[in-house]
XYZ file of C-alpha atoms in Angstrom:
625
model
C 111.645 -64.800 42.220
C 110.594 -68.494 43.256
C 114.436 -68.848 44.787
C 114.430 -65.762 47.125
C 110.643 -65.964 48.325
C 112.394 -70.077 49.475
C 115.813 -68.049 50.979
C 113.363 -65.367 52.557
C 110.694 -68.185 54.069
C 113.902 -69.190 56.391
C 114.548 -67.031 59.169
C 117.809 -68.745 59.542
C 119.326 -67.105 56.323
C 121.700 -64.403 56.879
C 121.079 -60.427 55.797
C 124.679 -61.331 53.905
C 122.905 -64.070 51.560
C 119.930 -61.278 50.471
C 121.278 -58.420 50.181
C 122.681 -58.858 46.486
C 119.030 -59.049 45.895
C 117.735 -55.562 47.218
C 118.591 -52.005 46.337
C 117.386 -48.487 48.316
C 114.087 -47.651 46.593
C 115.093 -43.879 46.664
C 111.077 -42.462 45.779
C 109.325 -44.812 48.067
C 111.920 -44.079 50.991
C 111.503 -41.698 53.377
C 113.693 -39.929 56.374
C 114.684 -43.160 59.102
C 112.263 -45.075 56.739
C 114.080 -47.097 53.754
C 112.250 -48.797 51.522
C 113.608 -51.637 49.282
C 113.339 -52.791 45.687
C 114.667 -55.696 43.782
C 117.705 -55.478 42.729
C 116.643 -55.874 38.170
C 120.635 -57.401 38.113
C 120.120 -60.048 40.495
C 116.504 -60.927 40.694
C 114.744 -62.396 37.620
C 111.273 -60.837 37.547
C 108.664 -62.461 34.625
C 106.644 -59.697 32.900
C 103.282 -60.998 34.672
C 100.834 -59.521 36.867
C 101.556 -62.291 39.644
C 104.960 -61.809 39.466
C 104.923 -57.865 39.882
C 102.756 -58.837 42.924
C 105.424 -61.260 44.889
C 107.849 -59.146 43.829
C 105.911 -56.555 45.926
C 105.639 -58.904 48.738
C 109.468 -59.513 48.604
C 109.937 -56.157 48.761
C 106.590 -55.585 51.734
C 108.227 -58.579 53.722
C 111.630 -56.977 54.477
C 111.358 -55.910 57.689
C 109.337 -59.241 58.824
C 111.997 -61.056 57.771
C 114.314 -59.387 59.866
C 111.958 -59.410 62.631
C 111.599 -63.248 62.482
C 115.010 -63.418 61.554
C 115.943 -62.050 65.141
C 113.307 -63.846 66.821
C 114.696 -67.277 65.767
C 118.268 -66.141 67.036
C 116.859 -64.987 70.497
C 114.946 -68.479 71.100
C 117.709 -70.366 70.249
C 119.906 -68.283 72.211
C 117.814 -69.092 74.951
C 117.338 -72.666 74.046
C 121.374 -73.166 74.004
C 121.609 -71.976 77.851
C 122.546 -68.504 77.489
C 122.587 -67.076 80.820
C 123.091 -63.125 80.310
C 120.809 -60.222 80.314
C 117.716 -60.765 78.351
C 117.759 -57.748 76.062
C 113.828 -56.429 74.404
C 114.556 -53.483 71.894
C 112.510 -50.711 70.031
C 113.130 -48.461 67.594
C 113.835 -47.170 64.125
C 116.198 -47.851 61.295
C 119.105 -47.340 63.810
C 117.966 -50.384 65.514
C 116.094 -52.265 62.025
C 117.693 -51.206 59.220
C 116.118 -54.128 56.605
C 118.680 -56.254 54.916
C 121.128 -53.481 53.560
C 122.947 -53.240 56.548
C 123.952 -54.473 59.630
C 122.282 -52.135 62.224
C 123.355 -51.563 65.767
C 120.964 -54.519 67.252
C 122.912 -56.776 64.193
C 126.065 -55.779 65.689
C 124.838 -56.456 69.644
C 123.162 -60.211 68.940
C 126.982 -60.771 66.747
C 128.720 -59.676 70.763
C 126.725 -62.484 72.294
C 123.308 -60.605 73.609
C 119.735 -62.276 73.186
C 118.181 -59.465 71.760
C 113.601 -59.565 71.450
C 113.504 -56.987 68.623
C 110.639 -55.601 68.029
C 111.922 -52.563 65.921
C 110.505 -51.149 62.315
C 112.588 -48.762 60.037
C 110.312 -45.744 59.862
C 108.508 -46.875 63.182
C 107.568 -42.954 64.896
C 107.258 -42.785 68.584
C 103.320 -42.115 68.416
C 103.130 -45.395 66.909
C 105.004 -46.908 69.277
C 103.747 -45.756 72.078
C 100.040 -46.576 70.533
C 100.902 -50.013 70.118
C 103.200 -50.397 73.180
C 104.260 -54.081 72.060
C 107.294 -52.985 73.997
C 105.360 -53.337 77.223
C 104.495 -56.889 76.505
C 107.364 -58.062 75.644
C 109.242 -57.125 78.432
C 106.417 -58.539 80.734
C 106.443 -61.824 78.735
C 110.125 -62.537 78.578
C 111.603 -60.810 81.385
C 113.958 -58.846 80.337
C 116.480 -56.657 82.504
C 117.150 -54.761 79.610
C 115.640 -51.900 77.751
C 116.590 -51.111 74.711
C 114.695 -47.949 72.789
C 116.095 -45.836 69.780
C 112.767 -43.091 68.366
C 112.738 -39.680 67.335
C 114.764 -39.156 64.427
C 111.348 -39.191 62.225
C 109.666 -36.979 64.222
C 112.226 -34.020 64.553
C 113.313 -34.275 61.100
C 109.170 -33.362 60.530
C 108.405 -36.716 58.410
C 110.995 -34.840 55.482
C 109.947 -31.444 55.676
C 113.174 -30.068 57.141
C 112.733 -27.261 54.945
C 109.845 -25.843 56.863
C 111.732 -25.469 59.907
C 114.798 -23.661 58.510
C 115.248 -19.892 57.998
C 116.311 -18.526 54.266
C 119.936 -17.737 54.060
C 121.568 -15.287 55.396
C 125.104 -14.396 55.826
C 124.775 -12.426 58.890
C 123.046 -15.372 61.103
C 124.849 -18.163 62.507
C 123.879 -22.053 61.385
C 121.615 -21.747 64.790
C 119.582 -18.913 64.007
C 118.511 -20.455 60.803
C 116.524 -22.916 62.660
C 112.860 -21.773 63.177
C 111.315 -22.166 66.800
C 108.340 -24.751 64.977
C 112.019 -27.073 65.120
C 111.840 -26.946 69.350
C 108.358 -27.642 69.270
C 109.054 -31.180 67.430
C 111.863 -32.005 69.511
C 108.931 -30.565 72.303
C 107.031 -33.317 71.024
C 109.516 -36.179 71.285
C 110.394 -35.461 74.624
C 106.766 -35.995 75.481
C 106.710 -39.369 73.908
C 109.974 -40.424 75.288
C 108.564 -39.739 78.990
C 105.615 -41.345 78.405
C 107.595 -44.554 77.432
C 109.943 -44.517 79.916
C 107.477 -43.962 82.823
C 105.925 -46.873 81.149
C 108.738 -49.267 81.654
C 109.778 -47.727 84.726
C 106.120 -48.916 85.911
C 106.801 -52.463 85.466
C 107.697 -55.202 88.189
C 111.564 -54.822 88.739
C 114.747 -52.641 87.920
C 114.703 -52.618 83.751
C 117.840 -51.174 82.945
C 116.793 -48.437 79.988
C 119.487 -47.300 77.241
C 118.550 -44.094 74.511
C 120.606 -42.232 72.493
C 119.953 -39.263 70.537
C 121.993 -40.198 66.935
C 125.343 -39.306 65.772
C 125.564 -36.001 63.832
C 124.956 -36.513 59.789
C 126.510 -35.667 57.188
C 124.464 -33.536 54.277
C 125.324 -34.651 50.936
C 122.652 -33.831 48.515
C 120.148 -36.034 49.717
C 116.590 -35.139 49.939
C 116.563 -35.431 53.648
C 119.250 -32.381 54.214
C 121.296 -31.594 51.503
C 118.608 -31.004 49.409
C 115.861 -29.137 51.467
C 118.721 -27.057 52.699
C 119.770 -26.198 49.076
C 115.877 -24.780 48.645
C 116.382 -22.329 51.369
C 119.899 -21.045 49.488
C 121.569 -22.849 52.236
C 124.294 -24.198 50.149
C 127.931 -24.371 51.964
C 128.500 -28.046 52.628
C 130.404 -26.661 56.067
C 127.420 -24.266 56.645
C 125.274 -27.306 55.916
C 127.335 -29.726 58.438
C 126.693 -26.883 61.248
C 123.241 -26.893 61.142
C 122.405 -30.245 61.086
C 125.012 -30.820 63.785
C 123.197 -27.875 66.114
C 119.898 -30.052 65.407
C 120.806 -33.187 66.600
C 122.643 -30.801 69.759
C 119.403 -29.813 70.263
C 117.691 -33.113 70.190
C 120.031 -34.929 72.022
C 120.315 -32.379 75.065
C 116.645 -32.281 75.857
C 117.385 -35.882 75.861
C 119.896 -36.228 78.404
C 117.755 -34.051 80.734
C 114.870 -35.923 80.660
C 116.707 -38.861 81.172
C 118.297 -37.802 84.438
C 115.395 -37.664 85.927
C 115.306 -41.607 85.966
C 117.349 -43.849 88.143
C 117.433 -47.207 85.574
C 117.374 -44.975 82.298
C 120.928 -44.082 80.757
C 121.466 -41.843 78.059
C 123.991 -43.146 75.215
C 125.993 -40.599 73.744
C 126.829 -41.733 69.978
C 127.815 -37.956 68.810
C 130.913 -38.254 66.706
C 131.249 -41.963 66.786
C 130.448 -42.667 63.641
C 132.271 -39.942 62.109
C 132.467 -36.483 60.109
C 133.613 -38.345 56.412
C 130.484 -38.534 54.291
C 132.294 -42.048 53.199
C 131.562 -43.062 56.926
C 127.849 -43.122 56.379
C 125.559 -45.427 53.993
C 123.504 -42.161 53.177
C 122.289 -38.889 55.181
C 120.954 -40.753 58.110
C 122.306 -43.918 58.330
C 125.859 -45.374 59.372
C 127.467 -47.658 57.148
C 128.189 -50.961 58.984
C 131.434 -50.343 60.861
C 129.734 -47.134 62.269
C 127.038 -48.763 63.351
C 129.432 -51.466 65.685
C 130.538 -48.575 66.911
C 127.351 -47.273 68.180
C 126.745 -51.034 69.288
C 129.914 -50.922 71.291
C 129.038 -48.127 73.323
C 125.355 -49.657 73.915
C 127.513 -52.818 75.052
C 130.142 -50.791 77.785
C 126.752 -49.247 78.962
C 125.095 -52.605 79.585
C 128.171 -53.876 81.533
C 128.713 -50.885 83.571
C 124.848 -51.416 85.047
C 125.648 -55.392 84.870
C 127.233 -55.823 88.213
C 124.177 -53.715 90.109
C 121.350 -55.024 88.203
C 121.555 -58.627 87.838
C 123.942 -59.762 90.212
C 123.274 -62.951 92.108
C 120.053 -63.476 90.100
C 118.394 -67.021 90.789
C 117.673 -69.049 87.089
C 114.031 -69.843 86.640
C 111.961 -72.028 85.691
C 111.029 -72.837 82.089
C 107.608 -71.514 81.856
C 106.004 -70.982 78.578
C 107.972 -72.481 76.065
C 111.434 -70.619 76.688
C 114.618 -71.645 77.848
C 115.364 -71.383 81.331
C 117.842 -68.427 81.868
C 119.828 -67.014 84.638
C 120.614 -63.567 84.012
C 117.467 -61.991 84.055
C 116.215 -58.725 86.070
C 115.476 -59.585 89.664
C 111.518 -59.607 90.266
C 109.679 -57.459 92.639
C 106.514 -56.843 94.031
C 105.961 -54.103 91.520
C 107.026 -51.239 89.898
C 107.585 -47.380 90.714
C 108.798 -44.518 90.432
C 112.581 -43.398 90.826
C 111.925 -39.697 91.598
C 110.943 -38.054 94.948
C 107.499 -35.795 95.302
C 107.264 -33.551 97.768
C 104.449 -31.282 99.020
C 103.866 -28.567 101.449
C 100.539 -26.910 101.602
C 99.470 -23.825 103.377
C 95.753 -22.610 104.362
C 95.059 -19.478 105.795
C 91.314 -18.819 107.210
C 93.135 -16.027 109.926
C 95.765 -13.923 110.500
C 97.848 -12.263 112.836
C 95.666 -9.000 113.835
C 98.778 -7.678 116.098
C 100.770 -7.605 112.252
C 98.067 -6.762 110.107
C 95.347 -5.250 112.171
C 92.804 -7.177 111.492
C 92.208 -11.577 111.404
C 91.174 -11.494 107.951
C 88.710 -14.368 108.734
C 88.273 -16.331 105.683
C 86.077 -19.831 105.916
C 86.910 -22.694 103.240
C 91.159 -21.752 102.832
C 92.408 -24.516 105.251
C 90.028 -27.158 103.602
C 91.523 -26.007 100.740
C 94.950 -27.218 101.982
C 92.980 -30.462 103.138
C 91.548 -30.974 99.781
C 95.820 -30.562 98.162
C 96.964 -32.331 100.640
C 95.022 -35.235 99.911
C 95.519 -34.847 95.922
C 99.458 -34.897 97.046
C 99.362 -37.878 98.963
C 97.012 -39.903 96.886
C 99.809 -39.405 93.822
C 102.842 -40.201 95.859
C 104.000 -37.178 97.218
C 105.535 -36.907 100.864
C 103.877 -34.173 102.314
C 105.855 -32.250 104.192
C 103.766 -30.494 105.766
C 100.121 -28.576 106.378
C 100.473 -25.689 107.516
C 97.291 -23.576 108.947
C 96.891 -20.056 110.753
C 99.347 -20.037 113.538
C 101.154 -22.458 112.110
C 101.472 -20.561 108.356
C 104.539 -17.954 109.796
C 106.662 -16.753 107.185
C 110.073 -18.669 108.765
C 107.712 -21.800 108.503
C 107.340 -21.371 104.675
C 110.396 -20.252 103.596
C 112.375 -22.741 105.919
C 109.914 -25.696 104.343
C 110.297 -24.817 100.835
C 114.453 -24.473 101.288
C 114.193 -27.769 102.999
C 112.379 -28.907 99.607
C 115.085 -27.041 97.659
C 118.020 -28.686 99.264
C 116.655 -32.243 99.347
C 115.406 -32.424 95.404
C 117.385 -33.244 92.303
C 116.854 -33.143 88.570
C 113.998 -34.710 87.965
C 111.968 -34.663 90.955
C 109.093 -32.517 91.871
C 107.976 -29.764 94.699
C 104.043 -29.516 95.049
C 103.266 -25.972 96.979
C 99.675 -24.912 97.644
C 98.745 -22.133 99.186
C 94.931 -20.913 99.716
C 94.218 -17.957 101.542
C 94.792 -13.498 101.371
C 96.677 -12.097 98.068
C 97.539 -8.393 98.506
C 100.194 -5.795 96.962
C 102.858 -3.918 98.499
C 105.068 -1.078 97.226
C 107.586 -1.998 95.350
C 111.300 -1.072 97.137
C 113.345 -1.976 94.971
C 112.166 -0.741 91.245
C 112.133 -3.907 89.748
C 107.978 -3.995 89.413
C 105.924 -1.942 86.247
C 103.147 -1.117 88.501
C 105.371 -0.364 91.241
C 103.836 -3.132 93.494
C 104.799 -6.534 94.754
C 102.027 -9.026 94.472
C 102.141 -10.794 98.078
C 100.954 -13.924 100.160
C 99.639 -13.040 103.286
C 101.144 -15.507 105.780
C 100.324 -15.219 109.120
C 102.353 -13.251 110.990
C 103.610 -11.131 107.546
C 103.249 -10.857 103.940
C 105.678 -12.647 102.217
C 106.386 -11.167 98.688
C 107.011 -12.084 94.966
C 110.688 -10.983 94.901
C 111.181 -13.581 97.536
C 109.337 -16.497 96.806
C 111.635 -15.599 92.955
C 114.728 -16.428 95.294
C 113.177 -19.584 96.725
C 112.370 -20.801 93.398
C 116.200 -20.295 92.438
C 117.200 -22.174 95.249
C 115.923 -25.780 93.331
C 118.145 -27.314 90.849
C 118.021 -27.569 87.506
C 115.401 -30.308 86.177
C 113.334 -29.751 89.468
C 109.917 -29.429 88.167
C 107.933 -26.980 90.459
C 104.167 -26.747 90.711
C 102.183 -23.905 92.731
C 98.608 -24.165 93.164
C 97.323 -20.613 94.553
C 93.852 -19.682 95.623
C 94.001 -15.923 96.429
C 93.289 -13.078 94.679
C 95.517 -11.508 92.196
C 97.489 -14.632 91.924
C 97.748 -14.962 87.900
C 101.592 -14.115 88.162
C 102.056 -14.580 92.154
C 105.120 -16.850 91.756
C 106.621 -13.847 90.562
C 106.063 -9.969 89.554
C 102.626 -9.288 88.226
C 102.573 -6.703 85.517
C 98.795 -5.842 85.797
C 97.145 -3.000 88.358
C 93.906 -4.431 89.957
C 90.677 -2.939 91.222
C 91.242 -2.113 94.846
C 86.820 -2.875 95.923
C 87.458 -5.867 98.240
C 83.985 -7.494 96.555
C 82.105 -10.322 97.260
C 79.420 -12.721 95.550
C 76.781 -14.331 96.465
C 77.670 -13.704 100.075
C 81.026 -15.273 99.780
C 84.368 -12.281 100.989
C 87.107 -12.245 97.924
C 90.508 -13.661 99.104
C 91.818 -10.071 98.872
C 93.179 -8.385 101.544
C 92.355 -4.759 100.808
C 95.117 -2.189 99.939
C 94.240 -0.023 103.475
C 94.930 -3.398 105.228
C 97.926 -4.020 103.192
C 98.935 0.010 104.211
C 97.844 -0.585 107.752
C 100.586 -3.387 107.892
C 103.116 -1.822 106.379
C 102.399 1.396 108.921
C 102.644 -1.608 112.092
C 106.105 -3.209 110.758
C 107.843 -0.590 108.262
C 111.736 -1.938 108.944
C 110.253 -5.249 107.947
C 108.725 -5.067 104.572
C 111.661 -1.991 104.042
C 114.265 -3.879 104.521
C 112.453 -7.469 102.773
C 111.976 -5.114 99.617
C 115.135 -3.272 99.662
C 117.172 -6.279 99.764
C 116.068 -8.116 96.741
C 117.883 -7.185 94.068
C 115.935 -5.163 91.452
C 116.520 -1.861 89.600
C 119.097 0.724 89.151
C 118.802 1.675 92.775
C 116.895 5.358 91.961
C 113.649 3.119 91.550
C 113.956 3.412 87.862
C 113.839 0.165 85.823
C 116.732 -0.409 83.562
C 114.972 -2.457 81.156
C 111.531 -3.939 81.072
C 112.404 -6.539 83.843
C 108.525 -7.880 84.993
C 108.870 -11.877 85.019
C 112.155 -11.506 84.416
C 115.514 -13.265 86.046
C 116.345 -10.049 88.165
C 119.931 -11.715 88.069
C 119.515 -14.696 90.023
C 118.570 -17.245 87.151
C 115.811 -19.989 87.252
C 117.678 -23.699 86.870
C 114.403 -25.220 87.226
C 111.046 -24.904 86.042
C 108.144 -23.728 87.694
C 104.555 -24.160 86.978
C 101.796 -21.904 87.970
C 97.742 -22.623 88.245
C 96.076 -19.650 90.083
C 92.693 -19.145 91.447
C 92.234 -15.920 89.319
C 94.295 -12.840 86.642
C 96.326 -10.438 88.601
C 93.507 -7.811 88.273
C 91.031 -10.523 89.498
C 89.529 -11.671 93.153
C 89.231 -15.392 94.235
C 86.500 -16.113 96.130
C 85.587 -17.626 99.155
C 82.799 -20.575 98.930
C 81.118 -22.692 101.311
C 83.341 -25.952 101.344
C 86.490 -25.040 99.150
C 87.469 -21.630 96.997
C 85.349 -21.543 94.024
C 88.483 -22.137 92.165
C 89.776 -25.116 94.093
C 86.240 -26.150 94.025
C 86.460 -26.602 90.509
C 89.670 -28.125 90.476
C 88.837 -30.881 92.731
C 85.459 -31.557 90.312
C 87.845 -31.950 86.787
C 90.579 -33.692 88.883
C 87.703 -36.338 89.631
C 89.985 -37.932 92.366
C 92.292 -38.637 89.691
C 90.081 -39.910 86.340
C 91.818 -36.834 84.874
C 94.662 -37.806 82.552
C 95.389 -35.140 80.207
C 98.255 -32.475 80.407
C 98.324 -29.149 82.522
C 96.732 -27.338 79.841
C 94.299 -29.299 79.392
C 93.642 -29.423 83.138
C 93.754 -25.502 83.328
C 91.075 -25.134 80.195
C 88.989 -27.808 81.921
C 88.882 -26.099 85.144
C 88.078 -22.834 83.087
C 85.221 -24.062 81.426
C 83.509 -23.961 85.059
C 84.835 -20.757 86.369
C 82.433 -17.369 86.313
C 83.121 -14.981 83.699
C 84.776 -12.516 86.908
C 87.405 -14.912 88.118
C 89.592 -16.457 85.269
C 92.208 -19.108 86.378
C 95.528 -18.346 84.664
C 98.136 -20.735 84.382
C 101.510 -20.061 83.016
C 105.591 -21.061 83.246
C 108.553 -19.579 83.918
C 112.221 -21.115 84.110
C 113.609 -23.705 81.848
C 111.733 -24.988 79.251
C 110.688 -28.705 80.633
C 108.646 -30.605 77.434
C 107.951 -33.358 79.043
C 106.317 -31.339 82.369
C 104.466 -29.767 79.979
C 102.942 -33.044 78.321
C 102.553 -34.728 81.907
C 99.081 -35.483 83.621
C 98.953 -33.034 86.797
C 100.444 -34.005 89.935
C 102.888 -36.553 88.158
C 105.582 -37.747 90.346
């Protein structure tokens, strides 16, 4: 015991010297978390109570050792001149797997890197992201390079695998056997890796970031997946292979997407690199050493493929601090930011064209409204596009803004439209509606309705978050068909007029400009032609599907009016006072149950999604770039 606490104290000795010492402590471990035990063969332990306790601190000291291990290699690395990218990495037992093996960050200091590790087997991504030691190490050394492996303990449910599978059953494919509570951990992680990555991405100068999502596993009755599996009568080892190969699909795809949506981040692909042999892995979850170099080598061709861009003609600094000067370090600049675009387009409507609709439908607080967005928009980084009031809110002006927005954004980015003013109905042309009615924003010189703002939306490409903001009446479902029939009073409070424009108003425009809103209706496409629905189509795709997401907060329920106030809507009102020029900082739900809290019982803010699933939208703080 004496000898390996002296080999241990040295952070110089090799994992090759220890690990005759150290076996897998198979109760204590857990999934992406090994934990160690002497080795009774190698490691003389005296029948004493103070030896049982430094054994235990042996055994508690593992991944310290490693740790320090690492750190000595990365001074000295610096110490000896080493003048290539200053690597800082994060993660779990892929990137500090204790003494057994060598891991992938082993295999990437043995290539020549200077690695800062800061990784932990059975580190989750809540606890990194609480501690965020990640942050100050890349601040403190300055490091171009970001290295950051998390998840695999939090979709795998800390071990409980078995709660998120289906009982067998020989007429469902390995996918369906996957329960949707699987999606909402991989939800989850997604969250968690955009929150880190906007993290680093905030920091002074271009940090290259590398993920990957793990290679696929192989089951082989362990208690991770063989095992939990085998309780659900999922017993074919092929069967078994599918499933598990379909979750880390899964995992890694929401992955890729996110990452896309950042300029220095890169995604590392490690699916079938390690292999498909059970004898290619150390146990369900972990590569054996040559796998891992493999997964190391493909972390090193990403590196040098961003090498030439990112730290090209880079000036060597100072000492400062106690480290080696260096000269391949990320080029400093005045500060961070984002890599994605924002843009915003806002639309207020206090009048309207009484030649179209027969009346100016005079409203009082809408353009402040667009005022109040506009400045939200700006203050977060958004380009506004543009503010568009009254005269200026024509339907060509809308629809040619937004495809201007739709044309100019990519995966990733994000399209801001408010629009505060009239929310009427029209009939429904083309059968695709429940209620026989489109719900409708009345622009200024012509309602423009659901069906097409549906065919705006599919105009953005996938990964394009999109976020409406609409204070008018029966808006709960206005970026596409409403479901729900509505009381037709125009109604008012406390001397305030509803943002409604009533149904004879509605019928009186229709009666001034038929041909238009026949032929706007009758070209969407819709139902079976005979105004009969072929299926139950309401917030559906109407074949033209949604590539990216869009997000909806509205003033009020489809059967609902928003009102008027003095200054603002009542409902943008109260949006402005939980925003609290930007103190806010928890997600859109959050934001929409906050803004609830304040509403009157008659108008209810709704807020709901429709497109792709996007987890990380869904975790963001509002109005996140």
């Amino acid at each position: 015991m004496e000898q390996l606490h002296r080999k241990m104290a040295d952070p110089n000795t090799p994992h090759s010297l220890l690990r005759n010492y150290f076996i897998i402590d198979e109760e204590r471990s857990g999934p992406f978390t090994p934990a160690l035990a002497l080795n009774p063969e190698t490691v003389e332990i005296p029948p004493t109570p103070e030896a049982q306790m430094r054994g235990e601190m042996a055994i508690g000291a593992a991944n310290w050792f490693s740790r320090m291990r690492r750190l000595s290699a990365f001074n000295r690395r610096l110490a000896e001149g080493y003048d290539g990218p200053i690597i800082v990495s994060e993660g779990d037992s892929w990137f500090q797997f204790p003494i057994l093996l060598d891991d992938t960050i082993d295999q990437l200091i043995r290539m020549g890197y200077a690695v800062r590790s800061l990784g932990a087997a059975g580190d989750t991504l809540e606890n990194m992201i609480s501690k965020a030691e990640y942050l100050t190490a890349l601040r403190q050394t300055g490091a171009a390079v970001f290295l950051f492996s998390a998840g695999g303990n939090d979709v795998l449910g800390g071990g409980h695998l078995a709660d998120h599978l289906r009982n067998f059953d020989p007429s469902m494919s390995p996918a369906e056997h996957i329960l949707p509570s699987f999606d909402t951990l991989v939800a989850k992680a997604i969250q968690g890796y955009d929150t880190v990555l906007r993290s680093v991405e905030a920091l002074p100068g271009e940090i290259q970031i590398f993920c990957h999502g793990y290679d696929k596993p192989v089951p082989n009755s362990g208690k991770w997946l063989g095992k939990p599996m085998k309780t659900r009568g999922i017993t074919d080892k092929a069967f078994q292979k599918s499933i598990t190969d379909e979750l880390i699909d899964r995992f890694n795809g929401r992955l890729k997407t996110l990452i896309a949506g950042f300029a220095n981040a890169h995604y590392i692909n490690v699916r079938g690199v390690v292999g498909s042999s059970a004898s290619q892995w150390h146990d369900e979850l972990h590569p054996k050493n040559p796998g891992y170099l493999k997964v190391a080598q493909k972390f090193d061709a990403g590196i040098r493929s961003v090498a030439p861009r990112a730290f090209a003609g880079v000036p060597r600094p100072m000492p400062s601090g106690g480290m080696a000067a260096r000269s391949f370090i990320r080029k400093r600049q005045a500060g961070g930011g984002t890599s994605r675009t924002g843009l915003s387009l806002h639309v207020g409507m206090n009048r309207i064209d009484v030649n179209h609709y027969g009346t100016d439908g005079k409203l009082t607080a809408c353009i402040a409204d667009a005022e109040a967005m506009k400045g939200i928009a700006g203050s977060r980084g958004f380009e506004v596009m543009d503010i568009l009031t009254d005269a200026q809110g024509t339907r060509d002006a809308v629809i040619s803004a937004i495809t201007e927005a739709s044309k100019r954004l990519k995966s990733g980015d994000i399209f801001l439209y408010t629009y505060a003013g009239h929310g009427s109905q029209m009939h429904d042309f083309n059968g695709d509606e429940a209620d026989n009615l489109d719900e409708t924003w009345c622009l200024f010189d012509g309602m423009l309705l659901d069906d097409e703002a549906y065919e705006l939306w599919c105009r953005f490409d996938e990964g394009v978050r999109i976020l409406a903001i609409l204070d008018c009446c029966h808006s709960g479902t206005a970026i596409r068909a409403a479901p729900a029939l509505f009381d037709n009073a125009s109604g008012s409070q406390d001397g305030n007029k509803a943002r409604m424009l009533p149904v004879p108003v509605a019928r009186q425009a229709f009666a001034n400009n038929p041909e238009l809103y026949r032929s706007i209706g009758s070209a969407r496409a819709g139902g079976d032609g005979n105004g009969l629905l072929a299926d139950d189509i309401a917030l559906s795709d109407h074949r033209s599907p949604l590539r990216a997401t869009i997000r909806l907060i509205s003033g009020c329920q489809d059967n609902q009016l928003s009102m008027d106030g003095f200054f603002n809507g009542r409902f943008t009102e109260e949006l402005l006072k939980v925003w609290n020029n930007g103190r806010f900082s928890g997600s859109y739900d959050a934001f929409h149950k906050a803004i609830l809290k304040g509403m009157p019982p008659t108008q209810t803010p709704n807020h709901f999604q429709i497109g792709q699933a996007d987890p990380a939208f869904d975790g963001q703080v509002p109005f996140t770039i």
